[in-house]
Coordinates of C-alpha atoms and ligand atoms in Angstrom, one line a residue:
M194 CA -26.4 -13.1 -80.5
R195 CA -28.7 -16.1 -81.0
I196 CA -28.3 -19.3 -79.0
Y197 CA -29.5 -22.8 -80.1
K198 CA -29.5 -26.2 -78.6
V199 CA -27.8 -28.6 -81.1
G200 CA -26.6 -32.1 -81.7
G201 CA -27.4 -35.0 -79.4
A202 CA -29.8 -33.1 -77.1
V203 CA -32.2 -32.3 -80.0
R204 CA -31.8 -35.8 -81.5
D205 CA -32.5 -37.6 -78.3
R206 CA -35.5 -35.4 -77.4
L207 CA -37.0 -36.2 -80.8
L208 CA -36.3 -39.9 -80.2
G209 CA -37.9 -39.7 -76.8
K210 CA -34.7 -40.7 -75.1
P211 CA -33.3 -39.0 -72.0
V212 CA -31.0 -36.1 -72.7
T213 CA -27.9 -36.1 -70.6
D214 CA -25.7 -33.3 -71.8
I215 CA -26.7 -30.3 -73.8
D216 CA -24.5 -28.6 -76.4
W217 CA -25.2 -25.1 -77.6
V218 CA -24.3 -23.1 -80.7
V219 CA -24.0 -19.4 -80.6
V220 CA -24.6 -17.4 -83.8
G221 CA -23.6 -13.8 -84.3
A222 CA -21.2 -13.5 -81.4
T223 CA -17.4 -12.8 -81.0
T224 CA -15.0 -14.4 -78.6
E225 CA -14.8 -11.0 -76.8
E226 CA -18.6 -10.9 -76.3
M227 CA -18.6 -14.4 -74.8
L228 CA -15.8 -13.5 -72.4
A229 CA -17.5 -10.3 -71.4
K230 CA -20.6 -12.4 -70.5
G231 CA -18.5 -14.5 -68.2
F232 CA -18.1 -17.6 -70.4
R233 CA -14.9 -19.5 -69.8
P234 CA -12.9 -20.5 -72.9
V235 CA -12.2 -24.2 -73.3
G236 CA -8.9 -23.8 -75.2
L237 CA -6.8 -21.0 -76.5
D238 CA -7.7 -21.2 -80.2
F239 CA -10.9 -23.2 -79.9
P240 CA -14.2 -21.3 -80.2
V241 CA -15.8 -23.3 -77.4
F242 CA -16.8 -21.9 -74.0
L243 CA -18.3 -23.2 -70.8
H244 CA -21.3 -21.5 -69.3
P245 CA -20.3 -19.7 -66.1
K246 CA -23.1 -21.5 -64.1
S247 CA -24.3 -24.7 -65.9
G248 CA -20.8 -25.6 -67.2
E249 CA -22.5 -26.6 -70.5
E250 CA -20.6 -26.2 -73.8
Y251 CA -21.3 -23.2 -76.0
A252 CA -19.6 -23.2 -79.4
L253 CA -19.4 -20.2 -81.7
A254 CA -21.0 -21.1 -85.0
R255 CA -18.0 -22.2 -87.2
T256 CA -16.9 -23.6 -90.4
E257 CA -13.9 -25.9 -90.5
R258 CA -11.3 -26.3 -93.1
K259 CA -8.8 -29.0 -93.1
S260 CA -5.2 -28.1 -93.3
G261 CA -3.5 -31.4 -92.5
R262 CA -3.8 -34.9 -91.3
G263 CA -5.6 -35.7 -88.0
Y264 CA -7.3 -33.7 -85.4
G265 CA -4.4 -31.4 -84.7
G266 CA -4.5 -30.4 -88.3
F267 CA -7.8 -28.5 -88.1
T268 CA -8.2 -24.8 -88.6
F269 CA -11.4 -23.3 -87.3
H270 CA -13.1 -20.4 -88.8
A271 CA -15.5 -18.8 -86.3
S272 CA -17.0 -15.4 -86.9
P273 CA -20.2 -13.6 -86.2
E274 CA -21.0 -13.9 -90.0
V275 CA -21.2 -17.7 -89.9
T276 CA -24.8 -18.8 -90.1
L277 CA -26.5 -21.6 -88.3
E278 CA -26.9 -23.5 -91.6
E279 CA -23.2 -23.1 -92.4
D280 CA -22.4 -24.5 -88.9
L281 CA -24.8 -27.4 -89.2
I282 CA -23.6 -28.5 -92.7
R283 CA -20.2 -29.4 -91.3
R284 CA -21.5 -31.7 -88.7
D285 CA -21.4 -35.5 -88.9
L286 CA -24.9 -36.9 -89.3
T287 CA -28.2 -35.4 -90.4
I288 CA -29.8 -36.5 -87.1
N289 CA -27.0 -34.6 -85.3
A290 CA -27.4 -31.5 -87.4
M291 CA -30.6 -30.1 -86.1
A292 CA -30.9 -27.0 -83.9
E293 CA -33.6 -25.8 -81.6
D294 CA -34.3 -22.3 -80.2
D295 CA -35.7 -21.6 -76.7
Q296 CA -39.2 -22.0 -78.1
Q297 CA -38.4 -25.5 -79.3
N298 CA -38.6 -24.3 -82.9
L299 CA -36.6 -26.7 -85.0
T300 CA -34.0 -25.7 -87.6
D301 CA -33.5 -28.8 -89.8
P302 CA -32.1 -27.8 -93.2
Y303 CA -30.5 -31.3 -93.8
H304 CA -33.6 -33.3 -93.0
G305 CA -32.5 -34.9 -89.8
Q306 CA -36.1 -35.5 -88.7
R307 CA -36.9 -37.3 -91.9
D308 CA -33.8 -39.6 -91.3
L309 CA -34.8 -40.2 -87.7
E310 CA -38.1 -41.4 -88.9
A311 CA -36.5 -43.5 -91.7
R312 CA -34.0 -44.8 -89.1
L313 CA -31.0 -43.8 -91.2
L314 CA -27.6 -42.7 -90.1
R315 CA -26.7 -40.4 -93.0
H316 CA -23.8 -37.9 -93.4
V317 CA -24.8 -34.3 -93.9
S318 CA -22.3 -33.4 -96.6
P319 CA -18.8 -34.2 -98.0
A320 CA -17.5 -32.2 -94.9
F321 CA -18.0 -35.5 -93.1
A322 CA -14.6 -36.5 -94.3
E323 CA -13.0 -33.6 -92.3
D324 CA -12.8 -35.8 -89.3
P325 CA -12.0 -39.5 -89.7
L326 CA -13.1 -40.1 -86.1
R327 CA -16.6 -39.9 -87.5
V328 CA -16.2 -43.4 -89.0
L329 CA -16.0 -44.7 -85.4
R330 CA -18.8 -42.3 -84.3
V331 CA -21.2 -43.6 -86.9
A332 CA -20.4 -47.2 -86.0
R333 CA -21.1 -46.3 -82.3
F334 CA -24.4 -44.7 -83.1
A335 CA -25.3 -47.8 -85.2
A336 CA -24.6 -49.9 -82.0
R337 CA -26.6 -47.6 -79.8
Y338 CA -29.7 -47.3 -82.0
A339 CA -29.7 -50.8 -83.6
A340 CA -32.5 -51.8 -81.4
L341 CA -34.6 -49.0 -82.8
G342 CA -33.9 -50.3 -86.3
F343 CA -31.3 -47.7 -87.4
T344 CA -28.8 -48.6 -90.2
V345 CA -26.1 -46.7 -92.0
A346 CA -27.1 -45.2 -95.3
P347 CA -25.3 -46.9 -98.2
K348 CA -23.6 -43.6 -99.4
T349 CA -22.4 -42.9 -95.9
L350 CA -21.0 -46.4 -95.6
E351 CA -19.2 -45.7 -98.9
L352 CA -17.7 -42.5 -97.6
M353 CA -16.6 -44.3 -94.5
R354 CA -15.0 -46.9 -96.8
Q355 CA -13.1 -44.2 -98.7
L356 CA -11.9 -42.6 -95.5
S357 CA -10.8 -46.0 -94.2
E358 CA -8.9 -46.8 -97.4
S359 CA -7.2 -43.4 -97.4
G360 CA -5.2 -44.4 -94.3
E361 CA -6.6 -41.4 -92.4
L362 CA -7.7 -43.5 -89.5
Q363 CA -4.1 -44.1 -88.7
A364 CA -3.7 -40.4 -87.8
L365 CA -6.3 -40.6 -85.0
T366 CA -4.9 -40.3 -81.6
A367 CA -5.2 -43.3 -79.2
E368 CA -7.2 -41.1 -76.8
R369 CA -9.9 -40.1 -79.3
S370 CA -10.2 -43.6 -80.7
W371 CA -10.4 -45.2 -77.2
K372 CA -13.1 -42.8 -76.1
E373 CA -15.3 -44.0 -79.1
I374 CA -14.4 -47.6 -78.7
S375 CA -15.0 -47.7 -75.0
R376 CA -18.3 -45.9 -75.3
A377 CA -19.4 -48.2 -78.2
L378 CA -18.5 -51.3 -76.2
M379 CA -20.8 -50.1 -73.5
E380 CA -23.8 -49.8 -75.8
D381 CA -26.6 -52.4 -75.8
Q382 CA -25.4 -53.9 -79.1
P383 CA -21.6 -53.5 -79.2
Q384 CA -21.3 -56.2 -81.8
V385 CA -23.0 -53.9 -84.3
F386 CA -20.1 -51.4 -83.7
I387 CA -17.6 -54.1 -84.9
E388 CA -19.9 -55.2 -87.7
V389 CA -20.2 -51.7 -89.1
L390 CA -16.4 -51.0 -88.8
R391 CA -15.8 -54.3 -90.7
A392 CA -18.4 -53.4 -93.3
C393 CA -16.6 -50.2 -94.2
G394 CA -13.1 -51.6 -94.0
A395 CA -12.2 -49.7 -90.9
L396 CA -11.8 -52.8 -88.7
K397 CA -8.9 -53.8 -90.9
E398 CA -7.2 -50.5 -90.3
L399 CA -7.9 -50.1 -86.6
M400 CA -7.8 -53.7 -85.3
P401 CA -6.5 -56.0 -88.1
E402 CA -6.1 -58.7 -85.4
V403 CA -9.9 -58.8 -84.9
D404 CA -10.6 -58.4 -88.6
A405 CA -8.4 -61.5 -89.2
L406 CA -10.8 -63.7 -87.2
F407 CA -13.5 -63.6 -89.8
G408 CA -13.2 -66.5 -92.2
V409 CA -11.3 -68.6 -89.6
P410 CA -13.1 -71.8 -88.8
Q411 CA -13.3 -73.6 -85.4
P412 CA -14.4 -77.1 -84.6
Q413 CA -18.1 -77.4 -85.0
A414 CA -18.5 -79.6 -81.9
H415 CA -17.6 -76.7 -79.6
H416 CA -18.5 -73.9 -81.9
P417 CA -21.7 -74.6 -83.9
E418 CA -21.3 -71.1 -85.4
I419 CA -17.9 -72.2 -86.8
D420 CA -16.5 -68.8 -87.8
T421 CA -14.2 -67.2 -85.2
G422 CA -15.3 -63.7 -86.1
A423 CA -19.0 -64.6 -85.7
H424 CA -18.2 -66.2 -82.3
T425 CA -16.4 -63.0 -81.2
L426 CA -19.4 -60.9 -82.1
S427 CA -21.7 -63.3 -80.2
V428 CA -19.5 -63.2 -77.1
L429 CA -19.7 -59.4 -77.2
E430 CA -23.4 -59.6 -77.6
Q431 CA -23.7 -61.9 -74.5
A432 CA -21.5 -59.5 -72.5
A433 CA -23.9 -56.7 -73.3
R434 CA -26.9 -58.8 -72.6
H435 CA -25.5 -59.7 -69.2
K436 CA -24.6 -56.0 -68.5
Q437 CA -20.9 -56.7 -68.1
P438 CA -18.5 -53.9 -67.3
L439 CA -16.0 -52.4 -69.9
T440 CA -13.1 -54.6 -68.7
V441 CA -15.1 -57.7 -69.4
R442 CA -16.3 -56.5 -72.8
W443 CA -12.8 -55.5 -73.9
A444 CA -11.5 -58.9 -72.8
C445 CA -14.3 -60.6 -74.7
L446 CA -13.4 -58.8 -77.9
L447 CA -9.8 -59.8 -77.7
H448 CA -9.9 -63.3 -76.1
D449 CA -9.4 -65.4 -79.3
L450 CA -7.0 -63.2 -81.3
G451 CA -4.5 -66.1 -81.4
K452 CA -6.8 -68.0 -83.6
G453 CA -6.1 -65.5 -86.4
L454 CA -2.5 -66.8 -86.4
T455 CA -3.2 -70.5 -86.9
P456 CA -1.8 -71.8 -90.2
E457 CA -4.6 -72.9 -92.5
E458 CA -3.4 -76.4 -92.6
E459 CA -4.1 -76.7 -88.9
W460 CA -7.7 -75.5 -89.1
P461 CA -10.1 -75.9 -87.5
R462 CA -7.9 -76.7 -84.5
H463 CA -6.1 -73.9 -82.8
I464 CA -3.4 -75.4 -80.7
A465 CA -1.9 -73.0 -78.1
H466 CA -3.9 -70.1 -79.5
E467 CA -4.3 -68.7 -75.9
F468 CA -0.5 -68.2 -75.6
K469 CA 0.0 -67.2 -79.2
G470 CA -2.6 -64.5 -79.0
L471 CA -0.9 -62.6 -76.1
K472 CA 1.4 -60.5 -78.3
L473 CA -1.6 -59.5 -80.4
I474 CA -3.7 -58.6 -77.4
K475 CA -0.7 -56.5 -76.1
A476 CA -0.4 -54.7 -79.4
V477 CA -4.1 -53.8 -79.5
N478 CA -4.0 -52.8 -75.8
E479 CA -1.1 -50.5 -76.4
R480 CA -2.4 -49.1 -79.7
F481 CA -5.4 -47.6 -78.0
K482 CA -3.7 -47.0 -74.6
A483 CA -6.6 -48.9 -73.0
P484 CA -6.8 -48.4 -69.2
K485 CA -4.6 -50.7 -67.1
D486 CA -7.6 -52.8 -65.8
C487 CA -8.8 -53.4 -69.3
Q488 CA -5.3 -54.3 -70.5
E489 CA -4.7 -56.7 -67.7
L490 CA -8.0 -58.5 -67.9
A491 CA -7.7 -58.9 -71.7
L492 CA -4.3 -60.6 -71.3
L493 CA -5.4 -62.8 -68.5
V494 CA -8.6 -63.9 -70.2
G495 CA -6.6 -64.5 -73.4
E496 CA -4.2 -66.7 -71.6
Y497 CA -6.5 -68.6 -69.3
H498 CA -10.0 -68.8 -70.8
T499 CA -9.6 -72.5 -71.7
H500 CA -8.5 -73.2 -68.2
S501 CA -11.8 -71.8 -67.0
H502 CA -13.8 -74.0 -69.5
R503 CA -11.9 -77.0 -68.3
A504 CA -12.0 -76.0 -64.6
L505 CA -13.7 -79.2 -63.4
E506 CA -10.9 -81.3 -64.9
L507 CA -8.0 -79.3 -63.7
K508 CA -5.5 -80.9 -61.3
P509 CA -5.3 -79.1 -58.0
S510 CA -1.8 -77.9 -58.8
T511 CA -3.0 -76.3 -62.1
L512 CA -5.9 -74.7 -60.2
L513 CA -3.5 -73.3 -57.7
E514 CA -1.3 -71.9 -60.5
L515 CA -4.4 -70.2 -62.0
L516 CA -5.4 -68.7 -58.7
Q517 CA -1.8 -67.5 -58.1
S518 CA -1.6 -65.9 -61.6
F519 CA -4.7 -63.9 -60.8
D520 CA -3.4 -63.0 -57.3
V521 CA -6.9 -63.9 -56.3
Y522 CA -6.1 -63.2 -52.7
R523 CA -5.6 -59.5 -53.2
R524 CA -7.6 -59.1 -56.4
P525 CA -10.9 -61.0 -56.0
Q526 CA -12.8 -58.6 -58.3
R527 CA -10.5 -59.2 -61.2
F528 CA -11.0 -63.0 -60.8
E529 CA -14.8 -62.4 -60.9
E530 CA -14.4 -60.5 -64.1
F531 CA -12.3 -63.3 -65.6
I532 CA -15.0 -65.8 -64.7
A533 CA -17.6 -63.5 -66.2
A534 CA -15.7 -63.1 -69.5
C535 CA -15.2 -66.9 -69.7
E536 CA -18.9 -67.5 -69.2
M537 CA -19.7 -65.0 -72.0
D538 CA -17.2 -66.9 -74.2
A539 CA -19.0 -70.2 -73.4
R540 CA -22.4 -68.7 -74.2
G541 CA -21.4 -66.8 -77.3
R542 CA -21.9 -69.8 -79.4
K543 CA -24.8 -70.6 -81.7
G544 CA -27.6 -72.3 -79.9
L545 CA -25.7 -72.5 -76.6
E546 CA -26.6 -69.0 -75.3
Q547 CA -28.7 -70.4 -72.5
R548 CA -26.3 -73.1 -71.4
S549 CA -25.3 -73.2 -67.7
Y550 CA -21.7 -72.7 -66.7
P551 CA -21.0 -74.6 -63.6
Q552 CA -17.3 -73.8 -64.0
A553 CA -18.1 -70.3 -62.6
D554 CA -19.2 -71.5 -59.2
Y555 CA -16.5 -74.2 -59.2
L556 CA -13.8 -71.6 -59.7
R557 CA -15.4 -69.3 -57.0
G558 CA -15.4 -72.3 -54.6
A559 CA -11.7 -73.0 -55.4
A560 CA -10.8 -69.4 -54.8
T561 CA -12.6 -69.5 -51.4
A562 CA -10.8 -72.7 -50.5
A563 CA -7.4 -71.3 -51.3
R564 CA -8.2 -68.0 -49.6
S565 CA -9.2 -69.8 -46.4
V566 CA -5.6 -70.8 -45.7
A567 CA -4.6 -68.8 -42.6
V568 CA -1.1 -67.4 -42.5
Q569 CA -0.9 -66.8 -38.8
P570 CA -0.4 -70.5 -37.8
L571 CA 2.4 -70.8 -40.3
L572 CA 4.1 -67.7 -38.8
E573 CA 3.7 -69.2 -35.4
K574 CA 5.5 -72.4 -36.6
G575 CA 8.4 -70.1 -37.5
F576 CA 8.2 -69.9 -41.3
K577 CA 9.7 -66.7 -42.8
G578 CA 10.6 -65.2 -46.2
P579 CA 10.5 -67.6 -49.2
E580 CA 9.9 -70.6 -46.9
L581 CA 6.7 -69.0 -45.7
G582 CA 5.6 -68.5 -49.3
E583 CA 6.3 -72.1 -50.0
A584 CA 4.4 -73.2 -46.9
I585 CA 1.4 -71.1 -47.8
K586 CA 1.4 -72.7 -51.3
R587 CA 1.5 -76.2 -49.8
E588 CA -1.4 -75.4 -47.5
R589 CA -3.4 -74.0 -50.4
L590 CA -2.7 -77.0 -52.5
K591 CA -4.0 -79.2 -49.7
A592 CA -7.1 -77.1 -49.4
L593 CA -7.7 -77.4 -53.2
K594 CA -7.2 -81.1 -53.1
A595 CA -9.8 -81.4 -50.4
Y596 CA -12.1 -79.0 -52.3
K597 CA -11.8 -81.1 -55.5
E598 CA -12.7 -84.3 -53.7
T599 CA -15.7 -82.9 -51.9
A600 CA -17.2 -80.3 -54.3
S601 CA -20.3 -81.7 -55.9
F602 CA -20.3 -80.6 -59.5
Ligands
CTP735 N1 -19.9 -33.5 -83.9 C1 -19.5 -33.7 -85.2 N2 -18.4 -34.4 -85.5 C2 -17.6 -34.9 -84.5 C3 -18.0 -34.7 -83.1 C4 -19.2 -34.0 -82.9 O1 -20.2 -33.3 -86.2 N3 -16.5 -35.6 -84.7 C5 -21.1 -32.7 -83.7 C6 -22.5 -33.4 -83.9 O2 -23.4 -32.5 -84.4 C7 -22.8 -33.9 -82.5 C8 -22.3 -32.7 -81.7 O3 -21.2 -32.2 -82.4 O4 -24.2 -34.1 -82.3 C9 -22.0 -33.0 -80.2 O5 -21.0 -34.0 -80.2 P1 -21.0 -35.0 -79.0 O6 -21.3 -34.3 -77.7 O7 -19.7 -35.7 -79.1 O8 -22.0 -36.1 -79.4 P2 -23.6 -36.2 -79.3 O9 -24.1 -36.1 -80.7 O10 -24.1 -35.2 -78.3 O11 -23.8 -37.7 -78.9 P3 -23.6 -38.5 -77.5 O12 -25.1 -38.8 -77.2 O13 -22.9 -39.7 -78.0 O14 -22.9 -37.7 -76.6

């Protein structure tokens, strides 16, 4: 049996990037031999094992044939006769299809090293099409390595287009797609992920609600970039630049979906887009089974981002409603993330990237004022049940009125 390091570990070492997890391929072995050596099988019919000590993944060299739609439809053919080259040819990208033995001797039959130097994301062979998830993977790698100058090879983009048009992306499970989407959003240039998906027609398949934003104009006074799709990409770019967490990045991507529903005759205005967009945000959230905190924040940012931009003009009663909607008393972190997403929205506009956003501190101050209302004195006055709730609200409103009068913004 011969064991090689493969995939990301080889690629990232050659790129001079830190290697986090290592995948191994085992040539010339059977399942029985692996079990006898103490490796633990990952799944019943899946020729992947975990090392008894390191826990790293060891896969038997395999070829894959497709028997149906989607991931569940794969059949694996793993046997001791499968060669390293046969295994590598069915991998996604040439830069991921290199192997290294324990002496760091490189096996690179599909010229991954050449493509690393040429900064090209290129598929290895037509077997790329065996797994439609690779469309998302390539877009994710494009986002990750954009700063290094990587682009998708034109023929690979064409193959991604064919895969997208074939409808195969619809067969991907929510879990697999979300894993790629969430990882891509956390890259340094997440906007490139969306751009690449759009360029190959996958965005229309996966998130038609986001795709629909391209070509929709907004008023130039507030949006010098005009196009809503371009704005969304800039907001995402700002979110990455400011190292925002996944919840904020997801909310940034979806905050303006309602603008895609505006009838053309109303352009470039988008009356009530915040509210109209909610059903679209909900649909995208559910399609990918996004985690609850991402879902919630996206809906709240969608509904209230304009409130944040207009924070300094809001009446105390509207401010109070906003704070109540966020349950800012028990969920201060979520309110902070809301403010962050709105700030990214304000900065994701052409030429306005450096603008200040006093609304952020103003809203924080309002939250502090409302939160400072003590419940104990109201209890002592004998308030109970719904009346207590009303009394707390009245006191909070008073606190917000005083805040609005005294805050110097
Ligand atoms: N692979 C593939 N097709 C997929 C998933 C994985 O061909 N749909 C192959 C690639 O050769 C890849 C390797 O399996 O390099 C390991 O996959 P994975 O650990 O998911 O990705 P990495 O390439 O290691 O990248 P990352 O740094 O994103 O983890």
